[in-house]
mmCIF file of C-alpha atoms in Angstrom:
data_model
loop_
_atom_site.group_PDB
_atom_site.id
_atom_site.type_symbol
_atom_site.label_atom_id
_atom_site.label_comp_id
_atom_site.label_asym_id
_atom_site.label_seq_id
_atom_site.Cartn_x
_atom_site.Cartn_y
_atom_site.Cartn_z
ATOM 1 C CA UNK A 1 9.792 -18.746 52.946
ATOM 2 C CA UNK A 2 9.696 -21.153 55.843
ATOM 3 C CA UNK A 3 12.004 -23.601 53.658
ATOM 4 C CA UNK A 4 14.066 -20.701 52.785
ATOM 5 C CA UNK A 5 14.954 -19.861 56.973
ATOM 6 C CA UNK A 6 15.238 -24.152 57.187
ATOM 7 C CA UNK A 7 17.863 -24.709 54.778
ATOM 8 C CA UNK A 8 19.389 -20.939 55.792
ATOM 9 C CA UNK A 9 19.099 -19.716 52.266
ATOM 10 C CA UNK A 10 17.728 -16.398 54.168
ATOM 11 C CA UNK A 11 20.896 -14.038 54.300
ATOM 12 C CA UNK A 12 21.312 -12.792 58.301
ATOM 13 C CA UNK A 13 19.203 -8.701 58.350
ATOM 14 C CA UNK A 14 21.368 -5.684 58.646
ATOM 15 C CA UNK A 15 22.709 -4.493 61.767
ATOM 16 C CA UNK A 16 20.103 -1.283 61.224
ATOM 17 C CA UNK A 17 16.809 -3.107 61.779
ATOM 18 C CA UNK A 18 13.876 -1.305 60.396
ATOM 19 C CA UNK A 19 12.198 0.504 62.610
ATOM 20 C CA UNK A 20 8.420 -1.269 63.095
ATOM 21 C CA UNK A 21 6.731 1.892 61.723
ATOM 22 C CA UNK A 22 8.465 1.869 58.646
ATOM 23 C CA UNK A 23 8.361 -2.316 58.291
ATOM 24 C CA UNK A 24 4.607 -1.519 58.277
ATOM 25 C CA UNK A 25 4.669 0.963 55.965
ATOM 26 C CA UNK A 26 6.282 -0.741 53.647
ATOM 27 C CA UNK A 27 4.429 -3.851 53.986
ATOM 28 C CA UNK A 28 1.306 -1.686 53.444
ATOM 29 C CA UNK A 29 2.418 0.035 50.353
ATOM 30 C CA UNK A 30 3.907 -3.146 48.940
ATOM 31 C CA UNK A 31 -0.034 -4.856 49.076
ATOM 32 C CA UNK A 32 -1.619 -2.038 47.757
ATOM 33 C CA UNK A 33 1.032 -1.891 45.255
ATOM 34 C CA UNK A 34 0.468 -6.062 44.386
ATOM 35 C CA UNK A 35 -3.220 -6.211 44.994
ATOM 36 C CA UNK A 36 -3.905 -3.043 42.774
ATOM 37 C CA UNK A 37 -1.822 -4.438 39.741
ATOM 38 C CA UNK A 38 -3.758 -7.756 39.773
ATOM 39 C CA UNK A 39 -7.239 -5.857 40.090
ATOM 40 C CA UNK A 40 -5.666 -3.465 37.095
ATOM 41 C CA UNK A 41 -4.960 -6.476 35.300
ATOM 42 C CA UNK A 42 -8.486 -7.689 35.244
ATOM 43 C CA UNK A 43 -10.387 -4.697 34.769
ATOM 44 C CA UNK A 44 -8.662 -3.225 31.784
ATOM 45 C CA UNK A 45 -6.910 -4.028 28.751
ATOM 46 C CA UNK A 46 -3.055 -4.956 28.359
ATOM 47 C CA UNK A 47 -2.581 -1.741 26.535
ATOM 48 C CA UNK A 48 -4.104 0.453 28.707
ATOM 49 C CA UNK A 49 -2.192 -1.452 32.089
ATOM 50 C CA UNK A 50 0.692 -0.479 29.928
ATOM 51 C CA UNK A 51 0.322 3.051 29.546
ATOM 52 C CA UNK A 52 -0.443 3.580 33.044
ATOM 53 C CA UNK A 53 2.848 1.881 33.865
ATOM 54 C CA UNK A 54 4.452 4.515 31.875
ATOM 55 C CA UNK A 55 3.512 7.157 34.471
ATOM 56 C CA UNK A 56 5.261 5.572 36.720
ATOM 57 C CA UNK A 57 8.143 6.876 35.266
ATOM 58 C CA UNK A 58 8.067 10.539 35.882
ATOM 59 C CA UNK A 59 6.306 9.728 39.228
ATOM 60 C CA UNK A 60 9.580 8.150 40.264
ATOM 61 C CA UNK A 61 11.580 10.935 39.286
ATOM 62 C CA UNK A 62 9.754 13.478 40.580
ATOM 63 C CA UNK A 63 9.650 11.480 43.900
ATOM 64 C CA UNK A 64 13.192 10.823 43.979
ATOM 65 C CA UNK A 65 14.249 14.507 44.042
ATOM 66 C CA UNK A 66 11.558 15.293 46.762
ATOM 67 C CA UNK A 67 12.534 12.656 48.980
ATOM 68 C CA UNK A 68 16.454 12.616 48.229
ATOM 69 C CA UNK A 69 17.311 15.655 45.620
ATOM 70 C CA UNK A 70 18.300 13.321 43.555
ATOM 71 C CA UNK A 71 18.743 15.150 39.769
ATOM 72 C CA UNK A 72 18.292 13.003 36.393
ATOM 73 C CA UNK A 73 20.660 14.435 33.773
ATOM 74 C CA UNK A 74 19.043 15.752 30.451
ATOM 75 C CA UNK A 75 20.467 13.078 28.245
ATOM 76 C CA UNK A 76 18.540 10.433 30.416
ATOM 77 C CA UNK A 77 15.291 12.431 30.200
ATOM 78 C CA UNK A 78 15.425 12.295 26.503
ATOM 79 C CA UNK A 79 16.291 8.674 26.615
ATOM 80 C CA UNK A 80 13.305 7.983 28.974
ATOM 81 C CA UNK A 81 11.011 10.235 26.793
ATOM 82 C CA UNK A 82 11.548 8.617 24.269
ATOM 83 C CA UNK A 83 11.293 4.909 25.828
ATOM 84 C CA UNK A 84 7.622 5.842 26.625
ATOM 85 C CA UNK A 85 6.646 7.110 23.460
ATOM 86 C CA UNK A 86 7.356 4.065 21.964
ATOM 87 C CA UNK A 87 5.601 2.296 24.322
ATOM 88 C CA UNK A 88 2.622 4.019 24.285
ATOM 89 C CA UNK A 89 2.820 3.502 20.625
ATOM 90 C CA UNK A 90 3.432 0.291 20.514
ATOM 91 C CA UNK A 91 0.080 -0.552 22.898
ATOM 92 C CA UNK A 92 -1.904 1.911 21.465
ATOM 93 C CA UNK A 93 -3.636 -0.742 19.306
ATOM 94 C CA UNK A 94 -5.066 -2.689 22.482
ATOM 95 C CA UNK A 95 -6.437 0.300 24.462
ATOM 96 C CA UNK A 96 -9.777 -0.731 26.408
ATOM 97 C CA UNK A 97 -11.563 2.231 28.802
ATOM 98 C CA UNK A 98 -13.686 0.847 31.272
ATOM 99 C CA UNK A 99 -14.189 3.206 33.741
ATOM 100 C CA UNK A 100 -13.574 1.083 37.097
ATOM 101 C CA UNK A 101 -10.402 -0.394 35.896
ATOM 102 C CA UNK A 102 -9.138 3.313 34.880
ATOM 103 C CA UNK A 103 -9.659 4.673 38.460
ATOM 104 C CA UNK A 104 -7.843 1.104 40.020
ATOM 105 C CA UNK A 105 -4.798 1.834 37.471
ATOM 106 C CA UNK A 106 -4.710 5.039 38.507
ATOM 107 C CA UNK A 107 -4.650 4.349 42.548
ATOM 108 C CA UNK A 108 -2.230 1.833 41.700
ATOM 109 C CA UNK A 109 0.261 4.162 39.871
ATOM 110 C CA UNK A 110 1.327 5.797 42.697
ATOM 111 C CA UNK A 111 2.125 2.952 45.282
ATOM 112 C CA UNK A 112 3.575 1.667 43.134
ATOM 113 C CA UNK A 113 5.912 4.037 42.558
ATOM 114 C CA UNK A 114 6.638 4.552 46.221
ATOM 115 C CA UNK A 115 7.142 0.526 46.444
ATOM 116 C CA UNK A 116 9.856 0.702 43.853
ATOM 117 C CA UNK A 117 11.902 3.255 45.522
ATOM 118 C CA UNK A 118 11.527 1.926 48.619
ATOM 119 C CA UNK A 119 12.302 -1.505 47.474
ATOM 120 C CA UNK A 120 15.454 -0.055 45.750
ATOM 121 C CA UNK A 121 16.917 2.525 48.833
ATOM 122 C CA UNK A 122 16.612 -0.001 51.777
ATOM 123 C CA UNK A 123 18.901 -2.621 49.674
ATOM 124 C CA UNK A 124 21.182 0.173 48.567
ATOM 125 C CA UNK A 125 21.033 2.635 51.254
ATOM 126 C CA UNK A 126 20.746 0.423 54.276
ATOM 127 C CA UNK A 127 22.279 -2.708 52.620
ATOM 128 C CA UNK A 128 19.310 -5.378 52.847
ATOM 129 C CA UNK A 129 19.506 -8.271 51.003
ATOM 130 C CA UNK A 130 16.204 -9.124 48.284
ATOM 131 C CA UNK A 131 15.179 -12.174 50.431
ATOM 132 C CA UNK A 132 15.899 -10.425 54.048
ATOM 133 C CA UNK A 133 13.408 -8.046 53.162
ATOM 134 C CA UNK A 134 11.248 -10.713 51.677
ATOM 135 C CA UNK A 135 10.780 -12.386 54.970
ATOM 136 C CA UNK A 136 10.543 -9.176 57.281
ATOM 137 C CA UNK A 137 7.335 -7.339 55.147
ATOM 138 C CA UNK A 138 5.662 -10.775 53.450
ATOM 139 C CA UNK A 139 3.494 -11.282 56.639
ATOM 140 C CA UNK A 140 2.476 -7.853 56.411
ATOM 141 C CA UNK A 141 1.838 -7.707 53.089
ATOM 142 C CA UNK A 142 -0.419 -10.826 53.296
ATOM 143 C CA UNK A 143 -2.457 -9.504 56.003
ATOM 144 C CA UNK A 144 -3.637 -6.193 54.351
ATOM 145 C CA UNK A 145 -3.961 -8.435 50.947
ATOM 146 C CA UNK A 146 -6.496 -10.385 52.602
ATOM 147 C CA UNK A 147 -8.468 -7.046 53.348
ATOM 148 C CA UNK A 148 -8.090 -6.329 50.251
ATOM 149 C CA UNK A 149 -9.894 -9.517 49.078
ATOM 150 C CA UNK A 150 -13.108 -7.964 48.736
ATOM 151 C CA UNK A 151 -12.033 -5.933 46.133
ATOM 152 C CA UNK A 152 -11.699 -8.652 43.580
ATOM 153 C CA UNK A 153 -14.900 -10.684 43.770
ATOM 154 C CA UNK A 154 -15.750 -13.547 44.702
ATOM 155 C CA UNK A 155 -12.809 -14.043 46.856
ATOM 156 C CA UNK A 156 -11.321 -16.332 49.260
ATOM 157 C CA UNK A 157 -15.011 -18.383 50.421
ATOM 158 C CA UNK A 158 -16.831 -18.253 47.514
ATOM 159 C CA UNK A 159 -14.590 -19.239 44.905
ATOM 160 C CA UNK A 160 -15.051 -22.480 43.636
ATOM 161 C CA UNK A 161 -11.933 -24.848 44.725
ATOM 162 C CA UNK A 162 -10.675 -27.732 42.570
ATOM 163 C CA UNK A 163 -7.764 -29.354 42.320
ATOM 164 C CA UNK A 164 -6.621 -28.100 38.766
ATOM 165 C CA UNK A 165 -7.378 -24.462 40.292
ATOM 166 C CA UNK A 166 -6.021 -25.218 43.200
ATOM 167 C CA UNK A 167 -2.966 -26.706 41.409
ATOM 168 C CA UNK A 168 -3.172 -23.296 39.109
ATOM 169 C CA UNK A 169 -3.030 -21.089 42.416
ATOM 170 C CA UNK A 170 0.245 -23.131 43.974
ATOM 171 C CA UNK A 171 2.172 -22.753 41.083
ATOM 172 C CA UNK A 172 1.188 -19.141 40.593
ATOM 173 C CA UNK A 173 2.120 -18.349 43.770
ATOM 174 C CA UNK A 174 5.350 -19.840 43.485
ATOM 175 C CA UNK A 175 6.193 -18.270 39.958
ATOM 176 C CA UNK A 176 5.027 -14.731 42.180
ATOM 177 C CA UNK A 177 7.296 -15.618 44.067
ATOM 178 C CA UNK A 178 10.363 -15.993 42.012
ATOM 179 C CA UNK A 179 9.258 -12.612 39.871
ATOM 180 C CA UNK A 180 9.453 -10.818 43.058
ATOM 181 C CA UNK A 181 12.575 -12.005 44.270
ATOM 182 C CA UNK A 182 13.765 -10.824 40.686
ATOM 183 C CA UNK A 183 12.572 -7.763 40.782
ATOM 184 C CA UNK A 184 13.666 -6.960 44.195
ATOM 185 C CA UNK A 185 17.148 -8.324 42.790
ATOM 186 C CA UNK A 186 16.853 -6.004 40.258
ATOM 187 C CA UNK A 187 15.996 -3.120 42.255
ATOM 188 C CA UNK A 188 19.029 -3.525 44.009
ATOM 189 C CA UNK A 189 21.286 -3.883 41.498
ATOM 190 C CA UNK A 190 20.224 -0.649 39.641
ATOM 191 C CA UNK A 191 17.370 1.773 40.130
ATOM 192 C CA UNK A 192 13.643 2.294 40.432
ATOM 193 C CA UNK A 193 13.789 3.943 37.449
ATOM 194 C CA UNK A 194 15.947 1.178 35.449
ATOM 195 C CA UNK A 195 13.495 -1.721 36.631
ATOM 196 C CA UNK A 196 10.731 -0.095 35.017
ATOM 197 C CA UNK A 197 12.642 0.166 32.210
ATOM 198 C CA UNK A 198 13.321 -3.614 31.829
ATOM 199 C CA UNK A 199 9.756 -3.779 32.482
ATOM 200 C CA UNK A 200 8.849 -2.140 29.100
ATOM 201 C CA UNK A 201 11.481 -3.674 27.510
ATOM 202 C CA UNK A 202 10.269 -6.680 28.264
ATOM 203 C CA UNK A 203 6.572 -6.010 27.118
ATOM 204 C CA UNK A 204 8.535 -4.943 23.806
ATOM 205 C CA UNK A 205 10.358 -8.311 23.376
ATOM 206 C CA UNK A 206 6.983 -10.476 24.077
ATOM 207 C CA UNK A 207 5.249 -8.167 21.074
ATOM 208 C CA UNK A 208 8.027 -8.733 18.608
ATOM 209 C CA UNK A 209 8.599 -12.245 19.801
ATOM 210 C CA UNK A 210 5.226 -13.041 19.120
ATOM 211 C CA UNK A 211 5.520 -11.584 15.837
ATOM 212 C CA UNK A 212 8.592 -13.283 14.623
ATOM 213 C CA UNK A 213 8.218 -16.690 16.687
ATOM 214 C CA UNK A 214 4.360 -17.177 16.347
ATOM 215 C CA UNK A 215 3.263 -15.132 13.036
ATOM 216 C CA UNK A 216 1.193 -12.821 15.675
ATOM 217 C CA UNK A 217 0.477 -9.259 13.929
ATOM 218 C CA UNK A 218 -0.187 -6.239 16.213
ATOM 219 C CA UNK A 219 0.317 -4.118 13.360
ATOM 220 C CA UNK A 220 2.752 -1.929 11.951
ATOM 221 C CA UNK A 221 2.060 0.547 14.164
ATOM 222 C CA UNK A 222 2.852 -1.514 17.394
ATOM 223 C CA UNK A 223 5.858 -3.271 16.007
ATOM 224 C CA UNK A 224 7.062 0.385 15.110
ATOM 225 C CA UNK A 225 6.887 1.627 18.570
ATOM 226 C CA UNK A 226 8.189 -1.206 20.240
ATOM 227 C CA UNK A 227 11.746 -0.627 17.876
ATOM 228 C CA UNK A 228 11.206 3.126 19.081
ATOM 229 C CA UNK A 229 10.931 2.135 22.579
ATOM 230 C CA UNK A 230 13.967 -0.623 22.385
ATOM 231 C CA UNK A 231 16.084 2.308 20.670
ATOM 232 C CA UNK A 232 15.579 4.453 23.846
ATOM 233 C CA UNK A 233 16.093 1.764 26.135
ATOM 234 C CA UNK A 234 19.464 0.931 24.345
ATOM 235 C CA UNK A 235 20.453 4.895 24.320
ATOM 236 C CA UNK A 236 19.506 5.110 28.509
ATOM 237 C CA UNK A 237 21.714 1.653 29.363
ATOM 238 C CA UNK A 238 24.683 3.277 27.313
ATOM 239 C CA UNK A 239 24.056 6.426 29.771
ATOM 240 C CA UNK A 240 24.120 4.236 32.798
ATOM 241 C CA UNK A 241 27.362 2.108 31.867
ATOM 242 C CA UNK A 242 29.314 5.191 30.688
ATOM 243 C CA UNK A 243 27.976 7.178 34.206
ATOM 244 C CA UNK A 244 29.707 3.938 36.080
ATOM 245 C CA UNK A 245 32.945 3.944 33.940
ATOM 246 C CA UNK A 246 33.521 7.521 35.387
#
């Protein structure tokens, strides 16, 4: 980020500055959001992280109309509905219960839902830029994800440091990097709701590209679902364009 303000890549903040209450806020749900995903990620399966993001979904919506009344027409439910059936078809073959990593994917659901609407509002609402908001809630977010260290064993002192996984953790970080900035991009092109959408679509394309590209077989079952779930996604984006055309 530091090269970013140097070489004035970092777009100037809106003349509505966040107020500090709500910077910290959202720096605080946006680490619990990150740090629960990675802990998810470790404790449990790919299938089962996946049908825990699909709860995000309705989370979102429901949210949405609390916070803003905001109304999903019936055509898009359907359409949704649909999207996470095949989903949860398609990863049904790879489900793994371990206890601890269903209660972390289950705290993480919710921030995470929050994150993506907040991520999505301040760029549309209050007309922040992806990489403004970047730089305002990253030191934030770093300092409660270094509390949050001691959740994921063995942590910062007693992991073992090398320079192949030190070399790993560099070019991790900067890939996390670029995959936020994308998503935030996303977020503020379209909607919390479409970015988890491309999400799932995207778990969908890496099952059938494994299957055509690399002879992987997840089953019939899996591939199945994931046409399912890319049939809904098609029939929401034709929703979305034709809404914008009015």
């Amino acid at each position: 980020m530091a090269s970013l303000k140097f070489f004035s890549i970092l777009p100037a903040s809106p003349s509505s500055e966040l107020a500090p209450l709500s910077l910290f806020t959202f720096g605080f749900v946006n680490s619990v959001s990150t740090g629960l995903a990675n802990v998810s990620l470790k404790y449990n399966s790919v299938g089962f992280y996946q049908m825990a993001k699909i709860a995000i979904t309705p989370l979102i919506v429901l949210a949405e109309f609390i916070w803003y009344k905001k109304r999903i027409a019936f055509s898009k439910v359907v359409a949704l509905a649909v999207v996470s059936v095949g989903v949860a078809v398609a990863t049904v073959t790879d489900l793994q219960f371990i206890f601890f990593g269903a209660c972390v994917a289950l705290a993480w659901i919710i921030p995470s839902a929050v994150n993506k609407i907040l991520w999505s509002n301040l760029q549309q609402q209050q007309k922040w830029t992806a990489l403004a908001l970047m730089w305002k809630t990253t030191p934030i977010t770093l300092v409660f994800l270094v509390f949050m260290i001691p959740l994921d064993p063995p942590g910062l002192l007693a992991f073992h440091w090398s320079f192949s996984s030190t070399s790993a953790i560099l070019v991790s970080a900067f890939l996390g990097f670029l995959l936020q900035w994308s998503s935030a991009l996303t977020l503020g092109a379209t909607s919390a709701i479409s970015s988890v959408v491309l999400g799932q679509f995207k778990t969908c394309v890496i099952l059938l590209g494994n299957y055509y590209l690399f002879g992987s077989n997840p089953g019939t079952t899996s591939i199945f679902g994931a046409f399912i779930a890319i049939g809904g996604m098609s029939f929401y984006t034709y929703l979305n364009i034709r809404a914008m055309k009015r």
